[in-house]
Amino acid sequence: MASQTLPSAIVTGAGSGIGRAIAQRLGADGYAVIVADLSAAGAAETVRLLAEAGHQARAVVLDITDAAATQALIDGAENLRVLVNNAGIFNTRDFDSLTAEDFRKMYEVNLVAMFTLCQQAARVLPEGGRIVNLVSRAAFGARNYAHYVASKAGVAGFTKALALELAAKQITVNGVAPGVIMTDMLLERAEGLEGLRLQQPGGKLGTPEHIAHAVAFFVDPRADYVTGQILIVDGGRSVGGTAAF
């Protein structure tokens, strides 16, 4: 099948972890995936994995805070149907040591860059287009990274507002809020994994594939009556409250 006949999907931060799993799932679902990432090596590996599985993909290396680069990304996306805003940053700071610069950088990457990409994509997405933003369960409250919590709460609020803005164009906008997911970043904290596992109602941690499945639900054409929603994927931990993990 020629590449131009396939709908395309942009996944930011797709060079590893959750973003890679989303790219793989959308490739399996019939999209030509545009793998956008700051890491050339990571993006190339994701494209290799997709190609190995028989899916169409190409890499775009960019900094999502560069509006000119993201506009070029959108302009180069033939037959664009889906935008998944997965790229973001995370670090821990106790409140006393947080600086205004910490807040600005977190907002610039996690919220402002996402807003810019959404605005650029919304101008070209057709009726039936899909935008999915990665939030975080931390958006509902967590200790030791107030700047991250604030940025992701902003993503959640923006997702709901944008859903109303784009409803008349029949473009849905939803969010997925992961809980504790087994990514490389989490594995770096190996000494605390068992404690995290024991805090989960089902006694297990999530995988990037769990998040990819949630994104795929929102992208599915049959989900056209679902918009402005934030789906928490955390194994049920938030049922008893969304306090810190």
Rosetta silent file (secondary structure, phi, psi, omega in degrees, C-alpha in Angstrom):
SEQUENCE: MASQTLPSAIVTGAGSGIGRAIAQRLGADGYAVIVADLSAAGAAETVRLLAEAGHQARAVVLDITDAAATQALIDGAENLRVLVNNAGIFNTRDFDSLTAEDFRKMYEVNLVAMFTLCQQAARVLPEGGRIVNLVSRAAFGARNYAHYVASKAGVAGFTKALALELAAKQITVNGVAPGVIMTDMLLERAEGLEGLRLQQPGGKLGTPEHIAHAVAFFVDPRADYVTGQILIVDGGRSVGGTAAF
SCORE:     score description
SCORE:     0.000 S_00000001
   1 L     0.000  132.100 -178.805    0.000    0.000    0.000 S_00000001
   2 L   -68.519  145.400 -174.089    1.447    3.383   -0.905 S_00000001
   3 H   -60.399  -33.807 -176.225    2.331    5.565    2.043 S_00000001
   4 H   -69.151  -14.204  179.908    0.138    8.454    0.895 S_00000001
   5 H   -84.401  -13.776 -179.506   -2.984    6.300    1.208 S_00000001
   6 L   -89.408  142.315  170.001   -2.488    5.779    4.930 S_00000001
   7 L   -68.351  147.900 -179.655   -3.643    8.283    7.522 S_00000001
   8 E  -108.338  153.366  178.647   -0.704    9.628    9.483 S_00000001
   9 E  -132.536  129.501  173.705   -0.231   10.042   13.217 S_00000001
  10 E   -95.093  130.521  173.798    2.347   12.208   14.962 S_00000001
  11 E  -124.857  115.343  177.715    3.594   10.935   18.326 S_00000001
  12 E   -85.270  152.459 -177.420    5.948   13.234   20.213 S_00000001
  13 L    63.784   33.087 -173.973    8.476   11.777   22.610 S_00000001
  14 L   -91.554   10.067 -178.781    8.198    8.512   20.679 S_00000001
  15 L   -81.248   -2.825  179.706   11.863    7.591   20.934 S_00000001
  16 L  -169.163  171.945  168.598   11.374    5.491   24.067 S_00000001
  17 H    52.245 -132.119 -176.731    9.011    4.301   26.773 S_00000001
  18 H   -61.758  -42.799 -179.717    5.350    5.229   26.588 S_00000001
  19 H   -60.749  -40.529  178.130    5.767    7.185   23.365 S_00000001
  20 H   -63.900  -43.602  179.318    7.386    4.238   21.628 S_00000001
  21 H   -62.427  -38.921  177.553    4.586    1.904   22.742 S_00000001
  22 H   -64.007  -44.313  179.229    1.988    4.384   21.440 S_00000001
  23 H   -60.398  -42.490  179.573    3.792    4.618   18.105 S_00000001
  24 H   -64.569  -41.161  179.958    3.901    0.835   17.824 S_00000001
  25 H   -66.298  -44.010 -179.733    0.211    0.506   18.632 S_00000001
  26 H   -67.638  -34.270  173.551   -0.832    3.168   16.130 S_00000001
  27 H   -60.553  -44.645  178.914    1.376    1.553   13.499 S_00000001
  28 H   -65.577  -26.364 -179.812   -0.393   -1.758   14.132 S_00000001
  29 L   -86.287    4.422  172.521   -3.719    0.064   13.862 S_00000001
  30 L   101.091   16.354  177.707   -2.930    1.199   10.336 S_00000001
  31 L   -99.358  146.506  165.858   -1.326    4.607   10.699 S_00000001
  32 E   -82.405  114.457 -169.333    1.830    5.869    9.063 S_00000001
  33 E   -95.385  130.725  173.229    3.587    7.028   12.221 S_00000001
  34 E  -100.282  109.949 -174.643    5.733   10.132   12.439 S_00000001
  35 E   -89.889  103.999 -177.799    8.109    9.477   15.315 S_00000001
  36 E  -104.049  128.388 -178.234    9.064   12.847   16.786 S_00000001
  37 E  -159.998  155.517  175.997   11.743   12.979   19.447 S_00000001
  38 L   -73.325  -26.357 -178.846   14.679   15.030   20.694 S_00000001
  39 L   -93.101  116.376  177.765   16.862   11.902   20.518 S_00000001
  40 H   -64.337  -40.707 -178.862   17.896   10.918   17.001 S_00000001
  41 H   -65.832  -43.399  179.550   19.011    7.495   18.216 S_00000001
  42 H   -64.386  -43.628  179.134   15.772    6.849   20.075 S_00000001
  43 H   -63.156  -42.137 -179.822   13.615    7.946   17.157 S_00000001
  44 H   -63.296  -37.799  179.587   15.620    5.799   14.741 S_00000001
  45 H   -67.519  -40.825  177.360   15.200    2.748   16.984 S_00000001
  46 H   -62.652  -43.659  178.006   11.436    3.231   17.176 S_00000001
  47 H   -61.736  -40.228  178.822   11.247    3.538   13.394 S_00000001
  48 H   -60.816  -45.365 -179.047   13.345    0.388   13.060 S_00000001
  49 H   -63.650  -40.175  178.396   10.987   -1.542   15.333 S_00000001
  50 H   -65.973  -44.373  179.911    7.947   -0.327   13.420 S_00000001
  51 H   -64.006  -38.473  179.148    9.493   -1.185   10.067 S_00000001
  52 H   -61.611  -32.390  178.889   10.504   -4.609   11.353 S_00000001
  53 L   -86.455    2.466  177.460    6.851   -5.213   12.226 S_00000001
  54 L    88.181   16.521 -177.793    5.778   -4.176    8.731 S_00000001
  55 L  -105.434  154.626  179.868    4.496   -0.714    9.638 S_00000001
  56 L   -88.496  132.766 -178.874    5.218    2.615    7.977 S_00000001
  57 E  -159.837  153.914  171.057    7.134    5.169   10.016 S_00000001
  58 E  -145.615  156.859 -176.273    9.660    7.941    9.739 S_00000001
  59 E  -102.008  143.325  170.389   11.622    9.928   12.287 S_00000001
  60 E  -130.456  119.371 -179.370   11.657   13.662   12.876 S_00000001
  61 E   -95.302  121.734 -178.387   14.221   14.958   15.349 S_00000001
  62 L  -160.027  161.701  171.689   13.160   18.204   16.993 S_00000001
  63 L   -97.383  118.518 -174.272   12.838   20.217   20.171 S_00000001
  64 L   -67.709  -12.364  176.168    9.104   20.642   20.792 S_00000001
  65 L   -82.906   -3.712  178.100    9.683   24.090   22.312 S_00000001
  66 L   -92.765  101.542 -173.949   10.849   25.306   18.882 S_00000001
  67 H   -63.037  -33.649  178.214    7.637   26.578   17.258 S_00000001
  68 H   -67.114  -38.193  179.244    9.197   26.783   13.806 S_00000001
  69 H   -68.647  -39.194  179.613   10.309   23.151   14.062 S_00000001
  70 H   -70.835  -33.266  176.120    6.876   21.973   15.199 S_00000001
  71 H   -65.087  -39.793  176.674    5.223   23.913   12.371 S_00000001
  72 H   -64.224  -35.691  176.971    7.535   22.156    9.909 S_00000001
  73 H   -60.816  -47.729  179.695    6.554   18.861   11.556 S_00000001
  74 H   -65.360  -44.541 -178.651    2.866   19.584   10.966 S_00000001
  75 H   -61.994  -31.030 -178.038    3.447   20.875    7.443 S_00000001
  76 L   -89.312    1.842 -177.527    5.330   17.716    6.530 S_00000001
  77 L   -92.645   95.686 -179.560    2.690   15.339    7.866 S_00000001
  78 L   -69.604  135.020  175.925    0.773   14.129    4.836 S_00000001
  79 L    58.045   43.480 -177.102   -2.825   13.069    5.480 S_00000001
  80 E   -66.510  130.801  177.796   -2.570   13.936    9.192 S_00000001
  81 E  -126.810  -23.140 -172.633   -5.337   12.470   11.317 S_00000001
  82 E  -138.638  136.343  169.626   -3.871   12.070   14.801 S_00000001
  83 E  -124.551  122.987  175.195   -1.649   14.075   17.140 S_00000001
  84 E  -114.751  113.165  178.704   -0.446   12.474   20.363 S_00000001
  85 E   -90.109   92.227 -178.339    1.334   14.902   22.680 S_00000001
  86 L  -105.631  -27.210 -174.930    3.457   12.584   24.763 S_00000001
  87 L   -61.835  141.474  177.809    6.771   14.453   25.043 S_00000001
  88 L  -175.500  174.572  178.299    7.498   16.068   28.377 S_00000001
  89 L  -125.399  159.347  179.607    9.993   16.428   31.184 S_00000001
  90 L  -149.295  137.157  168.062    9.970   15.442   34.841 S_00000001
  91 L  -155.970  159.678 -178.020   12.213   16.081   37.814 S_00000001
  92 L   -99.777  141.516  174.114   11.805   16.199   41.558 S_00000001
  93 L  -149.210  130.611  171.243   12.267   19.281   43.729 S_00000001
  94 L   -73.282  156.941 -169.922   11.133   19.807   47.284 S_00000001
  95 H   -59.058  -39.108 -177.647    9.088   22.963   47.642 S_00000001
  96 H   -63.537  -27.755 -177.035   11.738   24.965   49.486 S_00000001
  97 H   -98.512   -3.362  177.949   14.253   24.488   46.680 S_00000001
  98 L   -64.089  141.072  177.274   11.881   25.136   43.762 S_00000001
  99 L  -119.774  164.286  176.083   12.734   28.197   41.684 S_00000001
 100 H   -61.328  -33.870  178.675   10.779   30.308   39.252 S_00000001
 101 H   -66.246  -38.022  174.870   13.071   28.978   36.530 S_00000001
 102 H   -56.662  -45.833  179.967   12.104   25.392   37.470 S_00000001
 103 H   -64.046  -46.588 -177.274    8.463   26.355   36.976 S_00000001
 104 H   -60.573  -44.671 -178.412    9.069   28.182   33.712 S_00000001
 105 H   -65.296  -42.361 -179.913   11.005   25.324   32.137 S_00000001
 106 H   -62.537  -43.098  179.445    8.423   22.722   33.180 S_00000001
 107 H   -68.039  -39.086 -178.040    5.592   24.843   31.794 S_00000001
 108 H   -61.045  -41.724 -178.098    7.471   25.660   28.593 S_00000001
 109 H   -82.396  -51.150 -170.277    7.974   21.987   27.740 S_00000001
 110 H   -78.857  -26.454 -174.151    4.932   20.289   29.238 S_00000001
 111 H  -120.547  -52.901 -175.546    2.249   22.882   28.548 S_00000001
 112 H   -66.008  -44.686  179.349    3.233   25.724   26.217 S_00000001
 113 H   -62.644  -38.701  177.754    4.885   23.473   23.627 S_00000001
 114 H   -64.871  -43.055  175.975    1.859   21.170   23.699 S_00000001
 115 H   -56.811  -46.179 -178.147   -0.488   24.149   23.216 S_00000001
 116 H   -60.549  -46.414  179.491    1.549   25.291   20.218 S_00000001
 117 H   -63.330  -41.041  178.606    1.453   21.859   18.576 S_00000001
 118 H   -61.714  -44.075 -179.355   -2.282   21.534   19.202 S_00000001
 119 H   -64.256  -43.724  179.245   -2.947   24.924   17.635 S_00000001
 120 H   -64.016  -42.396 -178.745   -0.790   24.146   14.608 S_00000001
 121 H   -70.098  -38.921 -177.060   -2.380   20.717   14.144 S_00000001
 122 H   -61.015  -25.090 -179.706   -5.951   21.941   14.651 S_00000001
 123 L   -73.662  -18.066 -177.645   -5.566   24.197   11.624 S_00000001
 124 L  -121.028  -16.092  179.616   -5.021   21.221    9.314 S_00000001
 125 L   -64.770  136.582  178.980   -6.771   18.276   10.972 S_00000001
 126 L   -84.034  176.100  171.566   -9.924   17.275    9.094 S_00000001
 127 L   -54.794  135.015 -177.015  -13.287   16.328   10.530 S_00000001
 128 L    90.918    1.526  177.781  -12.771   13.182   12.579 S_00000001
 129 L   -66.901  160.868 -176.658   -9.267   14.212   13.636 S_00000001
 130 E  -132.060  134.583  169.654   -7.942   13.174   17.011 S_00000001
 131 E  -123.155  128.477  176.611   -5.757   14.886   19.602 S_00000001
 132 E  -126.488  124.113  179.771   -4.634   12.940   22.672 S_00000001
 133 E  -108.270  134.062  176.779   -2.581   14.636   25.381 S_00000001
 134 E   -83.478  118.629  179.455   -0.592   12.741   27.987 S_00000001
 135 L   -97.047 -133.381  173.431   -1.448   14.099   31.399 S_00000001
 136 L  -175.780  146.429  174.070   -0.391   12.297   34.608 S_00000001
 137 H   -61.208  -24.536  178.408   -2.127   11.058   37.669 S_00000001
 138 H   -61.641  -19.324  179.320    0.183   13.493   39.463 S_00000001
 139 H   -58.118  -22.118 -176.976   -1.978   16.311   38.053 S_00000001
 140 H   -94.694    4.610  175.182   -4.384   15.587   40.912 S_00000001
 141 L   127.825  132.538  178.282   -1.723   16.073   43.590 S_00000001
 142 L  -165.922  157.727 -179.711    1.692   14.726   44.554 S_00000001
 143 L   -93.671  151.588  168.127    4.635   15.590   46.783 S_00000001
 144 L    74.836   10.708  170.727    8.097   16.823   45.834 S_00000001
 145 L  -156.948   62.165 -178.105    7.356   18.083   42.336 S_00000001
 146 H   -59.862  -33.397  179.818    4.808   20.878   42.561 S_00000001
 147 H   -66.547  -38.083  177.280    6.044   22.357   39.285 S_00000001
 148 H   -69.518  -45.080  177.729    5.344   19.096   37.451 S_00000001
 149 H   -55.521  -46.578 -178.343    1.947   18.723   39.139 S_00000001
 150 H   -63.580  -41.735 -179.052    1.029   22.262   38.109 S_00000001
 151 H   -65.309  -40.787 -178.553    2.124   21.741   34.508 S_00000001
 152 H   -75.216  -30.536  172.045    0.143   18.514   34.147 S_00000001
 153 H   -63.654  -36.268  174.927   -2.915   20.038   35.827 S_00000001
 154 H   -63.334  -40.692  177.680   -2.614   22.696   33.141 S_00000001
 155 H   -61.286  -43.151 -179.937   -2.539   20.006   30.465 S_00000001
 156 H   -62.108  -47.035  179.963   -5.709   18.466   31.903 S_00000001
 157 H   -65.328  -41.660  179.076   -7.535   21.797   31.964 S_00000001
 158 H   -63.112  -39.958  179.435   -6.319   22.773   28.513 S_00000001
 159 H   -58.739  -43.867  179.809   -7.459   19.411   27.111 S_00000001
 160 H   -66.808  -42.310  179.638  -10.998   20.004   28.351 S_00000001
 161 H   -64.629  -42.976 -178.322  -11.081   23.578   27.047 S_00000001
 162 H   -67.013  -32.934  177.384   -9.718   22.576   23.640 S_00000001
 163 H   -57.820  -39.881  178.690  -12.291   19.793   23.348 S_00000001
 164 H   -71.994  -37.959  179.975  -15.023   22.430   23.447 S_00000001
 165 H   -62.205  -37.947 -172.656  -13.156   24.700   21.040 S_00000001
 166 H  -100.455   -0.133 -177.035  -12.794   21.959   18.420 S_00000001
 167 H   -59.523  -38.353 -178.864  -16.097   20.131   18.888 S_00000001
 168 H   -64.807  -24.388  177.770  -17.761   22.013   16.028 S_00000001
 169 H   -88.949    2.469 -178.982  -15.016   20.733   13.706 S_00000001
 170 L    60.951   34.158  172.542  -15.709   17.150   14.909 S_00000001
 171 L  -105.854  123.705  179.834  -12.155   16.880   16.254 S_00000001
 172 E   -91.867  148.236  179.399  -11.985   15.107   19.601 S_00000001
 173 E  -134.094  118.687 -178.192   -9.477   16.047   22.294 S_00000001
 174 E  -137.468  168.863 -179.936   -8.855   13.733   25.236 S_00000001
 175 E  -130.992  148.752  173.740   -6.177   12.983   27.795 S_00000001
 176 E  -117.704  127.802 -177.505   -4.602    9.883   29.289 S_00000001
 177 E  -112.440   96.004 -179.901   -3.229   10.164   32.818 S_00000001
 178 E   -69.349  148.054  168.034   -0.750    7.352   33.589 S_00000001
 179 L   -92.392 -133.031 -179.214   -0.047    6.214   37.101 S_00000001
 180 L   -81.544  114.255 -175.304    3.097    4.240   37.923 S_00000001
 181 E  -121.124  138.196 -178.177    4.376    2.844   34.625 S_00000001
 182 L   -75.503   86.697  175.274    7.442    0.659   34.067 S_00000001
 183 L  -114.867  172.878  178.992    9.612    2.954   31.964 S_00000001
 184 H   -58.606  -37.588  179.373   13.375    3.442   31.948 S_00000001
 185 H   -61.173  -40.638  179.075   12.921    6.483   34.174 S_00000001
 186 H   -71.474  -39.406 -178.479   11.131    4.377   36.768 S_00000001
 187 H   -64.280  -22.733  175.226   13.606    1.524   36.498 S_00000001
 188 L   -66.105  -19.355  177.322   16.356    3.958   37.454 S_00000001
 189 L  -102.549   43.442 -171.704   14.649    4.033   40.862 S_00000001
 190 H   -54.913  -30.865 -176.510   14.872    0.246   41.171 S_00000001
 191 H   -66.082  -20.378 -178.831   15.322    0.362   44.925 S_00000001
 192 H  -105.682    4.175 -174.942   11.771    1.654   45.361 S_00000001
 193 H   -63.690  -40.833 -178.307    9.962   -0.528   42.828 S_00000001
 194 H   -64.249  -39.261  177.298    8.790   -3.141   45.298 S_00000001
 195 H   -64.226  -40.064  177.489    7.279   -0.491   47.533 S_00000001
 196 H   -64.628  -40.997 -179.743    5.462    1.032   44.584 S_00000001
 197 H   -62.413  -41.866 -177.663    4.173   -2.372   43.529 S_00000001
 198 H   -67.915  -21.441  178.739    2.811   -3.090   46.991 S_00000001
 199 L   -81.237  -11.046 -178.885    0.879    0.178   46.956 S_00000001
 200 L   -82.232  136.172 -179.720   -1.043   -0.903   43.851 S_00000001
 201 L   -54.288  -39.031 -178.953   -4.499   -2.458   44.444 S_00000001
 202 L   -93.320    3.153  177.198   -3.734   -5.317   42.059 S_00000001
 203 L    70.392   22.728  177.803   -0.145   -5.726   43.205 S_00000001
 204 L  -143.036  156.988  178.787    1.368   -4.917   39.806 S_00000001
 205 L   -96.351  157.241 -179.301    2.822   -1.941   37.977 S_00000001
 206 E   -80.313  164.709  178.163    1.638   -0.651   34.631 S_00000001
 207 L  -120.144  160.111  174.986    3.429   -1.000   31.303 S_00000001
 208 H   -55.839  -31.417  179.766    3.765    1.425   28.381 S_00000001
 209 H   -64.377  -33.066  176.444    1.417   -0.859   26.456 S_00000001
 210 H   -59.791  -41.223 -179.971   -1.361   -0.149   28.964 S_00000001
 211 H   -70.894  -39.188  178.711   -1.108    3.538   28.080 S_00000001
 212 H   -60.222  -38.995  178.893   -0.903    2.785   24.363 S_00000001
 213 H   -64.109  -39.328  179.102   -4.178    0.861   24.557 S_00000001
 214 H   -65.474  -42.503  176.926   -5.865    3.839   26.234 S_00000001
 215 H   -61.710  -43.125 -179.039   -4.608    6.197   23.538 S_00000001
 216 H   -60.818  -34.277  176.986   -5.805    3.777   20.856 S_00000001
 217 H   -61.577  -48.399 -178.926   -9.317    3.876   22.350 S_00000001
 218 H   -65.538  -31.234 -179.144   -9.518    7.658   22.002 S_00000001
 219 H   -76.652  -27.431 -176.823   -8.096    7.481   18.469 S_00000001
 220 L   -54.325  133.305  178.594  -10.569    4.812   17.337 S_00000001
 221 H   -55.731  -27.118 -178.781  -13.189    6.230   14.908 S_00000001
 222 H   -74.695   -7.936  178.605  -15.887    4.626   17.057 S_00000001
 223 H   -95.550   27.952 -174.753  -14.913    6.946   19.949 S_00000001
 224 L   -71.655   -9.445  178.126  -16.238    9.997   18.102 S_00000001
 225 L  -103.549   13.422  179.675  -18.709   10.778   20.905 S_00000001
 226 L  -117.130  113.675  177.859  -15.979   10.899   23.559 S_00000001
 227 L  -151.228  152.782 -179.833  -14.207   14.215   24.008 S_00000001
 228 L    74.786   19.331 -175.853  -12.859   16.353   26.838 S_00000001
 229 L  -105.130  147.936  174.036  -12.163   13.305   29.006 S_00000001
 230 E  -116.106  111.656 -179.007   -9.153   12.435   31.138 S_00000001
 231 E   -95.085  115.953  178.461   -8.727    8.669   31.499 S_00000001
 232 E   -85.085  123.072  179.991   -6.663    7.698   34.546 S_00000001
 233 E  -117.551   91.012 -173.196   -4.719    4.493   33.895 S_00000001
 234 L  -142.458   21.992  178.285   -3.196    3.552   37.226 S_00000001
 235 L    68.274   16.331  177.865   -4.410    0.082   38.161 S_00000001
 236 L    92.005    1.098 -175.404   -7.115    1.525   40.408 S_00000001
 237 H   -63.701  -32.179 -178.078   -4.837    3.301   42.826 S_00000001
 238 H   -75.900   -8.706 -177.924   -6.645    6.608   42.424 S_00000001
 239 H   -59.744  -38.842 -179.219  -10.001    5.087   43.409 S_00000001
 240 H   -90.369   11.867 -178.066   -9.244    5.655   47.077 S_00000001
 241 L   129.491  153.499 -174.198   -7.821    9.127   46.460 S_00000001
 242 L  -107.216   27.215 -177.569   -5.262   10.717   44.193 S_00000001
 243 L   -67.606  176.168 -168.816   -2.627   11.629   46.805 S_00000001
 244 L   -55.705  149.316  170.884    1.097   11.351   46.245 S_00000001
 245 L  -123.481    0.000    0.000    2.897    8.299   45.003 S_00000001
